[in-house]
Amino acid sequence: MQVLDSRRLTGPGLLLDRPGAVLEVRLEEPLRERAITVWQKAARQLLQAVGWNDEQVVTRTFAGGMSLAVTAPIDALYAATELNERAWAAAAAGLTGEKMADLRGAVASLLDNIAEERDPVVALMYQEARSRGLTFLHGEDLISVGSGAGALMWQVSAKPAPAEIPWDSARDIPIVLVTGSNGKTTVVRVIAAMVEASGKIPGTTSTDGVAVGDTVLEEGDFAGPSGARMVLRHHEVETAILETARGGILRRGLPVERADVAVVTNVADDHLGEFGIESLPDLADTKMVVAKVLADRGTLVLNADDPLLVERSGRVRARLVWFSLHPRTPVIDRHLAAGGTAVVVENKQVVLASGSSRTALAAVHEIPMTFRGTALHNVANALAGAAAAWALGIAPQTISATLRQFGRVLDDNPGRANLLELGGAHILLDFAHNPHGMSALVDVARTLPADRRLVLVGQAGDRNDEAIRALARAAWELQPDHVVVKDMEGYLRGRAPGEVPTLLADEFSRLGLPEESLSSPGAEISSVRRALEWARPGDLLVLAVHEDRRAVIDLFDQLSATDWQAGEPLPA
């Protein structure tokens, strides 16, 4: 009966529709039903004892364990995690035959902690903002209502009383959430380009950083709540497009309780085994959490080519817009017959279909990011971006013009399916981080002529051994002449240094790669340098870069400026 994780949720999540606390417990099935009953009783007793009579108690089981959650006042979430843990401790004692802890003693401690944490002004501001339909954000020692150009913001230590806030001055900007297993950052950037082309300033978050218009505020992985708050508090932002990663949803919940558009790109095997997410259906449910904040007035953009998303669409209240690589599927046909909207590929054109009307947006081969239509994953990303832009009210002609332009230069979508020429060799640079993404990258690489092919591959440590080996198998489909496996030092996530490269190398060896055709030089930038040292004119280097994209691109620029040729020594 091991507690795997205990955390506060600051926004809607998989189990709860509002803030609270959740813990995961490892427990075998025969004891689960009784454990849930005892925990629920203890949690209810503690909630009532501290005066939280209207809070929800929610459970979820998974293979080998269960999640236990309670909602709580927004100004007492740390105390809520303690309450949850104490309720479980009482339940666990009862299950093992020990004497259950006296909950009266727990109540005294909880009341002290609640009193220390409570901030009635924050709670009142939150309730008033919710009643007005305004975004409320609390974090980084700041508190704000409204969003972007309509946000009002204060230091927590200098916050006004709710009655002193000029509520009529606060407003919300359009907010887009983008989630899925692959393509999130590209879709965020496509939507932002369309927003900018429409004359508004976009603010974006992604695994690459935070940007407002063309200005990068922060670099790094900001696909969680902290990055969202940064964008939503920036007074220049007129539309927010927020990458919303699985980890952020499970760790803290969604960054907002209201959004106008949400996109789910796809569901693929990745990150299984964390927070009780053990299967693809579990992962689909996690991604679909974004639908919770759309209500009836928002729009959910879904991939009609993903069976799990099609199956779960029946539970959605929001307006649906589908995208598909195919013009005629059962779900698309039914949707259009009912007067709905979809963005599809028809006769090699990206088409906006609404009911019986059709508007051609661009020929697929005209869209630079699709490699003349050979990169099907980026065709799908273009469709998703166009569908979201249409849901935001952006004119079809603006969407069309952006599709024809986006991806012509590296800065449009750096690190995502970029094809570069350097010293007579070609480089295909991408973020491929799971088997699905690597397979898509390999499909593109197969269309590119090359004398020899190299693949650089690495993986974060929070995947199980089989998922890491599956990544190697996906890369092996290219039949590379040389493989470089890297260590992702910033993403060890519980693994020892060198452990992941060893797994990858072992799988490549098992697949038939000769020992002399594999390199494992260590960190990412060293691995990129090794790939360049191997290259000769006419070669193709397929580089999956995750941590040091800016340093890698700077290295390419440095080599280009010195007229370096493949086969020559690299400068120190």
Coordinates of C-alpha atoms in Angstrom, one line a residue:
M1 CA 0.0 0.0 0.0
Q2 CA 2.5 2.6 -1.3
V3 CA 1.6 6.2 -1.8
L4 CA 2.9 7.0 -5.2
D5 CA 2.2 10.7 -5.4
S6 CA 0.3 13.4 -3.5
R7 CA -0.3 16.9 -5.0
R8 CA -2.5 19.9 -5.2
L9 CA -4.5 20.7 -8.3
T10 CA -4.9 24.4 -9.2
G11 CA -7.3 23.9 -12.1
P12 CA -9.7 21.3 -13.6
G13 CA -8.1 17.9 -14.1
L14 CA -8.8 14.3 -15.0
L15 CA -10.7 13.7 -11.7
L16 CA -11.9 17.1 -10.6
D17 CA -13.6 20.0 -12.3
R18 CA -12.1 22.6 -10.0
P19 CA -9.1 23.0 -7.6
G20 CA -8.3 20.4 -5.0
A21 CA -5.9 17.6 -4.1
V22 CA -5.2 14.1 -5.4
L23 CA -3.0 11.2 -4.5
E24 CA -2.2 7.9 -6.2
V25 CA -1.9 4.7 -4.2
R26 CA -0.4 1.4 -5.2
L27 CA -2.9 -1.3 -4.1
E28 CA -3.8 -4.7 -5.5
E29 CA -7.4 -5.2 -6.7
P30 CA -8.8 -7.5 -3.9
L31 CA -8.4 -4.6 -1.4
R32 CA -9.4 -1.7 -3.6
E33 CA -13.2 -1.7 -3.1
R34 CA -12.9 -1.8 0.7
A35 CA -10.1 0.8 0.6
I36 CA -12.2 3.2 -1.4
T37 CA -15.1 2.8 1.0
V38 CA -12.9 3.4 4.1
W39 CA -11.0 6.3 2.5
Q40 CA -14.3 8.0 1.4
K41 CA -15.7 7.7 5.0
A42 CA -12.5 9.2 6.5
A43 CA -12.3 12.0 3.9
R44 CA -15.9 12.9 4.5
Q45 CA -15.4 13.0 8.2
L46 CA -12.4 15.3 7.9
L47 CA -14.0 17.6 5.3
Q48 CA -17.0 18.1 7.6
A49 CA -14.8 18.6 10.6
V50 CA -12.9 21.4 9.0
G51 CA -16.1 23.0 7.7
W52 CA -15.7 22.0 4.0
N53 CA -19.2 20.5 3.7
D54 CA -19.7 21.1 0.0
E55 CA -16.5 19.6 -1.4
Q56 CA -16.5 16.6 -3.8
V57 CA -14.8 13.2 -3.1
V58 CA -13.8 11.4 -6.3
T59 CA -12.0 8.1 -7.0
R60 CA -10.5 6.4 -10.0
T61 CA -8.9 2.9 -10.2
F62 CA -6.1 1.8 -12.5
A63 CA -4.0 -1.3 -13.0
G64 CA -2.3 -1.8 -9.7
G65 CA -3.8 1.1 -7.8
M66 CA -6.2 4.0 -7.5
S67 CA -6.4 7.8 -7.4
L68 CA -8.2 9.5 -4.6
A69 CA -9.2 13.2 -4.9
V70 CA -11.1 15.9 -3.0
T71 CA -12.0 19.4 -4.1
A72 CA -11.0 22.2 -1.8
P73 CA -11.0 26.0 -1.4
I74 CA -8.5 27.7 -3.6
D75 CA -6.8 29.3 -0.6
A76 CA -6.2 26.0 1.2
L77 CA -4.8 23.6 -1.4
Y78 CA -1.7 22.6 0.6
A79 CA -3.9 21.8 3.6
A80 CA -6.2 19.8 1.2
T81 CA -3.2 17.5 0.4
E82 CA -2.6 16.9 4.1
L83 CA -6.3 16.2 4.6
N84 CA -6.2 13.7 1.7
E85 CA -3.1 12.0 3.1
R86 CA -4.5 11.7 6.6
A87 CA -7.7 10.2 5.3
W88 CA -5.6 7.6 3.4
A89 CA -3.4 6.9 6.4
A90 CA -6.6 6.2 8.4
A91 CA -7.9 3.9 5.7
A92 CA -4.6 2.1 5.3
A93 CA -4.4 1.4 9.0
G94 CA -7.9 -0.1 8.9
L95 CA -7.0 -2.3 6.0
T96 CA -3.9 -3.8 7.7
G97 CA -5.8 -4.5 10.9
E98 CA -4.0 -1.7 12.8
K99 CA -5.9 0.7 15.0
M100 CA -7.2 3.5 12.9
A101 CA -5.8 6.9 13.9
D102 CA -8.0 9.2 15.9
L103 CA -9.3 11.7 13.3
R104 CA -10.0 14.2 16.1
G105 CA -6.3 14.7 16.5
A106 CA -5.9 15.1 12.8
V107 CA -8.6 17.8 12.7
A108 CA -6.7 20.0 15.2
S109 CA -3.6 20.0 13.0
L110 CA -5.6 20.5 9.8
L111 CA -7.4 23.5 11.3
D112 CA -4.1 25.1 12.3
N113 CA -2.7 24.6 8.8
I114 CA -5.9 25.9 7.1
A115 CA -5.8 29.0 9.3
E116 CA -2.2 29.6 8.4
E117 CA -2.7 29.1 4.7
R118 CA -6.1 30.8 4.3
D119 CA -6.4 34.1 2.5
P120 CA -10.1 35.1 2.5
V121 CA -9.4 38.0 0.0
V122 CA -8.0 35.5 -2.5
A123 CA -11.0 33.2 -2.1
L124 CA -13.4 36.1 -2.5
M125 CA -11.6 37.4 -5.6
Y126 CA -11.7 33.9 -7.1
Q127 CA -15.4 33.5 -6.5
E128 CA -16.2 37.0 -7.9
A129 CA -14.1 36.4 -11.0
R130 CA -15.8 33.1 -11.6
S131 CA -19.2 34.7 -11.2
R132 CA -18.3 37.2 -13.9
G133 CA -16.8 34.6 -16.2
L134 CA -13.3 36.0 -15.9
T135 CA -10.0 34.2 -15.8
F136 CA -8.5 34.1 -12.3
L137 CA -4.8 33.3 -11.9
H138 CA -2.8 32.9 -8.7
G139 CA 0.9 32.1 -8.7
E140 CA 4.4 33.5 -8.9
D141 CA 3.4 35.9 -6.0
L142 CA 1.0 37.5 -8.4
I143 CA -2.8 37.5 -8.6
S144 CA -4.8 38.5 -11.7
V145 CA -8.3 38.7 -13.1
G146 CA -9.0 38.8 -16.8
S147 CA -6.4 37.9 -19.3
G148 CA -3.9 39.3 -21.8
A149 CA -4.8 42.9 -22.9
G150 CA -7.7 42.7 -20.5
A151 CA -5.9 41.5 -17.4
L152 CA -5.7 43.4 -14.0
M153 CA -2.8 42.2 -11.9
W154 CA -1.4 42.8 -8.4
Q155 CA 1.3 41.5 -6.1
V156 CA -0.3 39.1 -3.6
S157 CA 1.1 41.2 -0.8
A158 CA -0.6 44.3 -2.2
K159 CA -3.9 42.9 -3.5
P160 CA -7.0 45.1 -3.1
A161 CA -10.2 44.0 -1.5
P162 CA -12.7 42.6 -4.0
A163 CA -15.0 45.7 -3.6
E164 CA -12.1 48.0 -4.7
I165 CA -11.4 46.1 -7.9
P166 CA -12.6 47.9 -11.1
W167 CA -14.2 44.7 -12.4
D168 CA -15.7 46.4 -15.5
S169 CA -12.2 47.1 -16.6
A170 CA -11.2 43.5 -16.7
R171 CA -11.9 41.3 -19.7
D172 CA -10.7 38.1 -21.3
I173 CA -9.0 37.6 -24.6
P174 CA -9.6 34.5 -26.8
I175 CA -7.8 31.5 -25.3
V176 CA -6.8 28.3 -27.2
L177 CA -5.5 25.1 -25.6
V178 CA -3.6 22.7 -27.7
T179 CA -2.9 19.1 -26.5
G180 CA -2.2 15.7 -28.0
S181 CA 0.7 13.2 -28.1
N182 CA 2.4 14.8 -31.2
G183 CA 2.3 18.0 -33.1
K184 CA 1.3 20.3 -30.3
T185 CA 4.1 22.9 -30.7
T186 CA 3.7 23.0 -34.5
V187 CA -0.1 23.5 -34.2
V188 CA 0.5 26.3 -31.7
R189 CA 2.8 28.0 -34.1
V190 CA 0.5 27.6 -37.1
I191 CA -2.4 29.1 -35.1
A192 CA -0.2 32.0 -33.8
A193 CA 0.9 32.8 -37.4
M194 CA -2.7 32.9 -38.5
V195 CA -3.6 35.1 -35.5
E196 CA -0.8 37.5 -36.3
A197 CA -1.8 37.6 -40.0
S198 CA -5.3 38.6 -38.9
G199 CA -3.8 41.7 -37.2
K200 CA -3.7 40.6 -33.6
I201 CA -0.8 39.9 -31.3
P202 CA -0.5 36.2 -30.2
G203 CA 1.0 34.9 -27.0
T204 CA 2.2 31.3 -27.1
T205 CA 3.5 28.7 -24.8
S206 CA 5.2 25.5 -25.8
T207 CA 7.9 23.0 -24.9
D208 CA 10.3 25.5 -26.6
G209 CA 9.4 28.5 -24.5
V210 CA 7.1 31.5 -24.1
A211 CA 6.6 34.2 -26.9
V212 CA 4.6 37.3 -27.4
G213 CA 4.4 38.1 -31.2
D214 CA 8.0 37.6 -32.4
T215 CA 9.6 38.2 -29.0
V216 CA 10.7 35.2 -27.0
L217 CA 10.2 35.9 -23.3
E218 CA 11.6 32.6 -22.0
E219 CA 13.2 29.5 -23.5
G220 CA 12.6 26.0 -22.2
D221 CA 9.7 23.8 -21.5
F222 CA 6.7 26.0 -20.6
A223 CA 3.8 23.7 -21.7
G224 CA 2.3 23.9 -18.2
P225 CA 0.5 26.3 -16.0
S226 CA 3.5 28.6 -15.2
G227 CA 4.0 29.4 -18.9
A228 CA 0.3 29.9 -19.4
R229 CA 0.2 32.4 -16.5
M230 CA 3.1 34.3 -18.1
V231 CA 1.2 34.8 -21.4
L232 CA -2.2 35.4 -19.8
R233 CA -0.8 38.3 -17.7
H234 CA 1.0 40.0 -20.6
H235 CA -0.8 43.2 -21.6
E236 CA 0.2 43.0 -25.2
V237 CA -1.3 39.6 -25.9
E238 CA -4.6 39.7 -27.8
T239 CA -5.0 35.9 -28.3
A240 CA -3.4 33.2 -26.2
I241 CA -2.4 29.9 -27.7
L242 CA -1.2 27.5 -25.0
E243 CA 0.4 24.2 -25.4
T244 CA -1.2 22.0 -22.7
A245 CA 0.9 19.0 -22.0
R246 CA -0.2 15.8 -20.4
G247 CA 2.2 16.2 -17.5
G248 CA 0.8 19.7 -16.6
I249 CA -2.8 18.4 -16.8
L250 CA -2.1 15.5 -14.4
R251 CA 0.2 17.4 -12.0
R252 CA -1.7 20.7 -11.6
G253 CA -4.8 20.6 -13.8
L254 CA -5.6 23.0 -16.6
P255 CA -4.2 26.5 -16.4
V256 CA -7.6 28.1 -16.9
E257 CA -11.2 27.3 -16.1
R258 CA -12.4 28.9 -19.4
A259 CA -11.2 28.6 -23.0
D260 CA -12.7 29.4 -26.4
V261 CA -11.0 26.7 -28.5
A262 CA -9.2 23.5 -27.7
V263 CA -7.4 21.2 -30.0
V264 CA -6.5 17.5 -29.5
T265 CA -4.1 16.5 -32.2
N266 CA -3.9 12.7 -31.6
V267 CA -3.4 10.0 -28.9
A268 CA -0.2 7.9 -29.2
D269 CA 1.7 5.6 -26.9
D270 CA 3.8 7.9 -24.7
H271 CA 4.3 8.6 -21.0
L272 CA 2.3 5.6 -19.9
G273 CA 2.7 4.4 -16.3
E274 CA 2.6 7.8 -14.6
F275 CA -0.1 9.2 -12.4
G276 CA -2.2 6.1 -13.0
I277 CA -2.3 6.5 -16.7
E278 CA -1.7 2.9 -17.9
S279 CA -3.3 2.7 -21.3
L280 CA -4.1 4.6 -24.5
P281 CA -7.7 5.0 -23.4
D282 CA -6.5 6.5 -20.1
L283 CA -4.3 8.9 -22.1
A284 CA -7.2 9.8 -24.4
D285 CA -9.3 10.7 -21.3
T286 CA -6.4 12.9 -20.1
K287 CA -6.1 14.8 -23.3
M288 CA -9.9 15.3 -23.5
V289 CA -9.8 17.1 -20.2
V290 CA -9.5 20.3 -22.3
A291 CA -13.1 19.9 -23.3
K292 CA -14.1 20.6 -19.6
V293 CA -13.4 24.3 -19.9
L294 CA -15.2 24.9 -23.2
A295 CA -18.8 24.5 -21.9
D296 CA -21.4 25.1 -24.6
R297 CA -20.0 28.2 -26.2
G298 CA -16.5 26.9 -27.0
T299 CA -15.2 24.8 -29.9
L300 CA -13.3 21.5 -29.7
V301 CA -11.1 20.6 -32.7
L302 CA -10.5 16.9 -33.0
N303 CA -8.7 14.5 -35.2
A304 CA -11.3 12.3 -37.0
D305 CA -8.6 9.8 -38.0
D306 CA -8.0 8.9 -34.3
P307 CA -10.5 6.2 -33.2
L308 CA -10.1 7.0 -29.5
L309 CA -10.9 10.6 -30.1
V310 CA -13.9 9.7 -32.2
E311 CA -15.2 7.4 -29.5
R312 CA -14.9 10.0 -26.8
S313 CA -16.4 12.9 -28.9
G314 CA -19.9 11.7 -27.9
R315 CA -19.3 13.0 -24.4
V316 CA -18.6 16.5 -25.4
R317 CA -21.0 19.4 -25.0
A318 CA -18.9 22.0 -27.0
R319 CA -19.2 22.6 -30.7
L320 CA -17.1 20.1 -32.6
V321 CA -14.9 20.8 -35.6
W322 CA -13.2 17.8 -37.1
F323 CA -10.0 17.6 -39.2
S324 CA -9.0 14.6 -41.4
L325 CA -6.6 13.5 -44.1
H326 CA -9.6 11.9 -45.8
P327 CA -12.6 13.7 -47.3
R328 CA -15.1 11.0 -46.6
T329 CA -15.3 9.1 -43.3
P330 CA -18.4 8.1 -41.4
V331 CA -17.8 10.6 -38.7
I332 CA -17.1 13.4 -41.2
D333 CA -20.1 12.5 -43.4
R334 CA -22.5 12.5 -40.4
H335 CA -21.0 15.7 -39.0
L336 CA -21.3 17.6 -42.3
A337 CA -24.8 16.2 -42.9
A338 CA -25.9 17.8 -39.6
G339 CA -24.5 21.2 -40.7
G340 CA -21.2 20.9 -38.9
T341 CA -17.7 22.0 -40.0
A342 CA -14.6 20.1 -40.8
V343 CA -11.2 20.7 -42.4
V344 CA -10.2 17.9 -44.7
V345 CA -7.9 16.9 -47.6
E346 CA -10.0 16.6 -50.8
N347 CA -8.6 16.2 -54.3
K348 CA -5.1 17.1 -52.8
Q349 CA -6.5 20.4 -51.5
V350 CA -7.0 21.6 -47.9
V351 CA -10.8 22.2 -47.8
L352 CA -12.9 24.0 -45.3
A353 CA -16.3 22.1 -45.4
S354 CA -19.4 23.5 -43.7
G355 CA -22.5 21.5 -44.4
S356 CA -22.7 21.3 -48.1
S357 CA -20.4 24.2 -48.8
R358 CA -16.7 23.8 -49.7
T359 CA -13.9 26.4 -49.5
A360 CA -10.5 25.4 -50.9
L361 CA -7.8 26.9 -48.7
A362 CA -4.6 25.6 -50.3
A363 CA -3.2 22.8 -52.4
V364 CA -1.3 20.4 -50.1
H365 CA 1.9 20.7 -52.1
E366 CA 1.8 24.5 -51.7
I367 CA 2.1 24.2 -47.9
P368 CA 5.8 24.4 -47.1
M369 CA 5.7 22.5 -43.8
T370 CA 4.3 19.4 -45.6
F371 CA 7.3 18.7 -47.8
R372 CA 5.1 18.9 -50.9
G373 CA 2.6 16.6 -49.2
T374 CA 5.0 13.9 -48.2
A375 CA 5.0 14.8 -44.4
L376 CA 1.5 13.5 -43.6
H377 CA 1.9 14.4 -39.9
N378 CA 2.4 18.0 -40.9
V379 CA -0.5 17.9 -43.3
A380 CA -2.6 16.9 -40.3
N381 CA -1.0 19.7 -38.2
A382 CA -1.9 22.2 -40.9
L383 CA -5.5 21.0 -40.9
A384 CA -5.7 21.3 -37.1
G385 CA -4.3 24.8 -37.2
A386 CA -6.7 25.9 -39.9
A387 CA -9.7 24.4 -38.0
A388 CA -8.7 26.3 -34.8
A389 CA -8.2 29.5 -36.7
W390 CA -11.6 29.2 -38.3
A391 CA -13.1 28.6 -34.8
L392 CA -11.5 31.9 -33.7
G393 CA -13.2 33.7 -36.5
I394 CA -10.2 34.2 -38.7
A395 CA -11.1 34.8 -42.3
P396 CA -10.5 31.8 -44.7
Q397 CA -8.4 34.0 -47.0
T398 CA -6.1 34.8 -44.1
I399 CA -5.9 31.1 -43.2
S400 CA -5.1 30.2 -46.8
A401 CA -2.4 32.8 -47.1
T402 CA -0.7 31.6 -43.9
L403 CA -0.8 28.0 -44.9
R404 CA 1.1 28.9 -48.1
Q405 CA 3.7 30.8 -46.2
F406 CA 4.3 29.1 -42.9
G407 CA 7.4 27.0 -42.9
R408 CA 9.3 28.7 -45.6
V409 CA 12.0 29.8 -43.1
L410 CA 13.5 28.0 -40.2
D411 CA 12.2 30.6 -37.6
D412 CA 8.6 29.8 -38.5
N413 CA 8.9 26.4 -36.8
P414 CA 12.4 25.8 -35.5
G415 CA 13.3 22.3 -34.5
R416 CA 10.2 20.8 -36.2
A417 CA 10.7 19.0 -39.5
N418 CA 13.3 21.5 -40.7
L419 CA 15.3 20.5 -43.8
L420 CA 18.7 22.2 -44.0
E421 CA 21.7 22.0 -46.3
L422 CA 25.0 22.3 -44.5
G423 CA 28.4 21.7 -46.2
G424 CA 27.0 19.5 -48.9
A425 CA 25.1 17.3 -46.4
H426 CA 21.4 17.6 -45.7
I427 CA 19.9 17.7 -42.1
L428 CA 16.4 16.9 -41.1
L429 CA 15.9 18.4 -37.7
D430 CA 12.9 17.5 -35.6
F431 CA 11.6 17.0 -32.0
A432 CA 10.5 13.4 -32.5
H433 CA 10.3 12.1 -28.9
N434 CA 8.1 9.0 -29.1
P435 CA 7.7 6.0 -31.5
H436 CA 4.8 7.7 -33.3
G437 CA 6.7 10.9 -33.9
M438 CA 9.8 9.0 -35.0
S439 CA 7.8 7.0 -37.5
A440 CA 6.5 10.2 -39.0
L441 CA 10.0 11.6 -39.2
V442 CA 11.3 8.4 -40.9
D443 CA 8.4 8.6 -43.4
V444 CA 9.7 12.1 -44.4
A445 CA 13.3 11.0 -44.5
R446 CA 12.6 8.1 -46.8
T447 CA 11.4 10.6 -49.5
L448 CA 14.8 12.4 -49.4
P449 CA 17.6 11.2 -51.6
A450 CA 20.9 10.4 -49.8
D451 CA 24.1 8.5 -50.2
R452 CA 24.1 7.5 -46.6
R453 CA 21.7 8.1 -43.7
L454 CA 22.4 8.8 -40.0
V455 CA 19.9 8.9 -37.2
L456 CA 20.4 10.7 -33.9
V457 CA 18.0 9.5 -31.2
G458 CA 17.4 9.9 -27.5
Q459 CA 14.7 9.6 -24.9
A460 CA 13.7 11.1 -21.6
G461 CA 14.0 8.7 -18.6
D462 CA 10.3 8.7 -17.6
R463 CA 9.4 6.1 -20.2
N464 CA 9.5 2.4 -19.4
D465 CA 12.1 0.1 -21.0
E466 CA 9.8 -1.1 -23.7
A467 CA 8.8 2.4 -24.8
I468 CA 12.5 3.3 -25.1
R469 CA 13.2 0.2 -27.2
A470 CA 10.1 1.0 -29.3
L471 CA 11.7 4.3 -30.2
A472 CA 14.8 2.5 -31.4
R473 CA 12.6 0.2 -33.5
A474 CA 10.8 3.2 -35.1
A475 CA 14.2 4.8 -36.0
W476 CA 15.5 1.5 -37.4
E477 CA 12.7 1.5 -40.1
L478 CA 15.0 4.0 -42.0
Q479 CA 17.7 1.4 -42.1
P480 CA 20.4 4.0 -41.2
D481 CA 24.0 3.5 -42.0
H482 CA 25.0 5.0 -38.6
V483 CA 23.2 5.7 -35.3
V484 CA 24.1 8.2 -32.6
V485 CA 22.3 7.7 -29.3
K486 CA 22.4 10.6 -26.9
D487 CA 21.9 11.1 -23.2
M488 CA 19.3 13.8 -22.3
E489 CA 20.9 15.2 -19.2
G490 CA 18.0 17.5 -18.3
Y491 CA 15.4 14.7 -18.7
L492 CA 17.0 11.8 -16.7
R493 CA 13.8 11.7 -14.6
G494 CA 14.9 9.0 -12.2
R495 CA 17.3 7.2 -14.6
A496 CA 21.0 7.0 -14.1
P497 CA 23.2 8.9 -16.6
G498 CA 23.9 6.6 -19.6
E499 CA 21.0 4.2 -18.7
V500 CA 18.8 5.3 -21.6
P501 CA 21.5 5.3 -24.3
T502 CA 22.5 1.8 -23.1
L503 CA 18.9 0.6 -23.7
L504 CA 18.8 2.2 -27.1
A505 CA 22.1 0.8 -28.1
D506 CA 21.2 -2.7 -27.0
E507 CA 18.0 -2.5 -29.0
F508 CA 19.8 -1.3 -32.1
S509 CA 22.3 -4.1 -31.7
R510 CA 19.5 -6.6 -31.4
L511 CA 18.0 -5.3 -34.6
G512 CA 21.3 -5.9 -36.5
L513 CA 23.2 -2.6 -36.3
P514 CA 27.0 -3.3 -36.4
E515 CA 28.9 -2.2 -33.3
E516 CA 31.1 0.1 -35.4
S517 CA 28.0 1.9 -36.8
L518 CA 26.8 3.1 -33.4
S519 CA 28.1 6.1 -31.4
S520 CA 27.2 7.2 -27.9
P521 CA 29.2 10.3 -27.1
G522 CA 27.0 11.6 -24.3
A523 CA 25.0 14.8 -24.2
E524 CA 23.0 16.3 -27.0
I525 CA 25.3 18.9 -28.4
S526 CA 28.2 16.4 -28.3
S527 CA 26.0 13.9 -30.2
V528 CA 25.2 16.5 -32.9
R529 CA 28.9 17.2 -33.3
R530 CA 29.5 13.4 -33.7
A531 CA 26.9 13.2 -36.4
L532 CA 28.5 16.1 -38.3
E533 CA 31.9 14.5 -38.0
W534 CA 30.5 11.4 -39.6
A535 CA 28.9 13.2 -42.5
R536 CA 30.1 13.5 -46.0
P537 CA 28.6 15.5 -48.9
G538 CA 25.4 13.8 -50.1
D539 CA 24.5 12.3 -46.7
L540 CA 21.3 12.8 -44.8
L541 CA 21.4 13.4 -41.0
V542 CA 18.1 12.8 -39.2
L543 CA 18.5 14.6 -35.9
A544 CA 16.0 14.4 -33.1
V545 CA 16.9 17.4 -31.0
H546 CA 15.2 18.1 -27.7
E547 CA 17.3 20.0 -25.1
D548 CA 19.8 22.2 -26.9
R549 CA 17.9 23.3 -30.1
R550 CA 19.2 26.9 -29.9
A551 CA 22.8 25.7 -29.4
V552 CA 22.5 23.3 -32.2
I553 CA 21.1 25.9 -34.6
D554 CA 23.9 28.3 -33.5
L555 CA 26.4 25.6 -34.3
F556 CA 24.9 25.2 -37.8
D557 CA 25.1 29.0 -38.3
Q558 CA 28.7 29.0 -37.2
L559 CA 29.7 26.3 -39.6
S560 CA 27.8 27.9 -42.5
A561 CA 29.5 31.2 -41.9
T562 CA 32.9 29.5 -42.2
D563 CA 32.0 27.6 -45.3
W564 CA 32.6 24.3 -43.5
Q565 CA 32.2 21.3 -45.8
A566 CA 31.0 17.8 -44.7
G567 CA 34.1 15.7 -44.2
E568 CA 36.2 18.5 -42.8
P569 CA 37.2 18.6 -39.1
L570 CA 34.8 20.6 -36.9
P571 CA 36.1 23.8 -35.3
A572 CA 36.6 23.4 -31.5

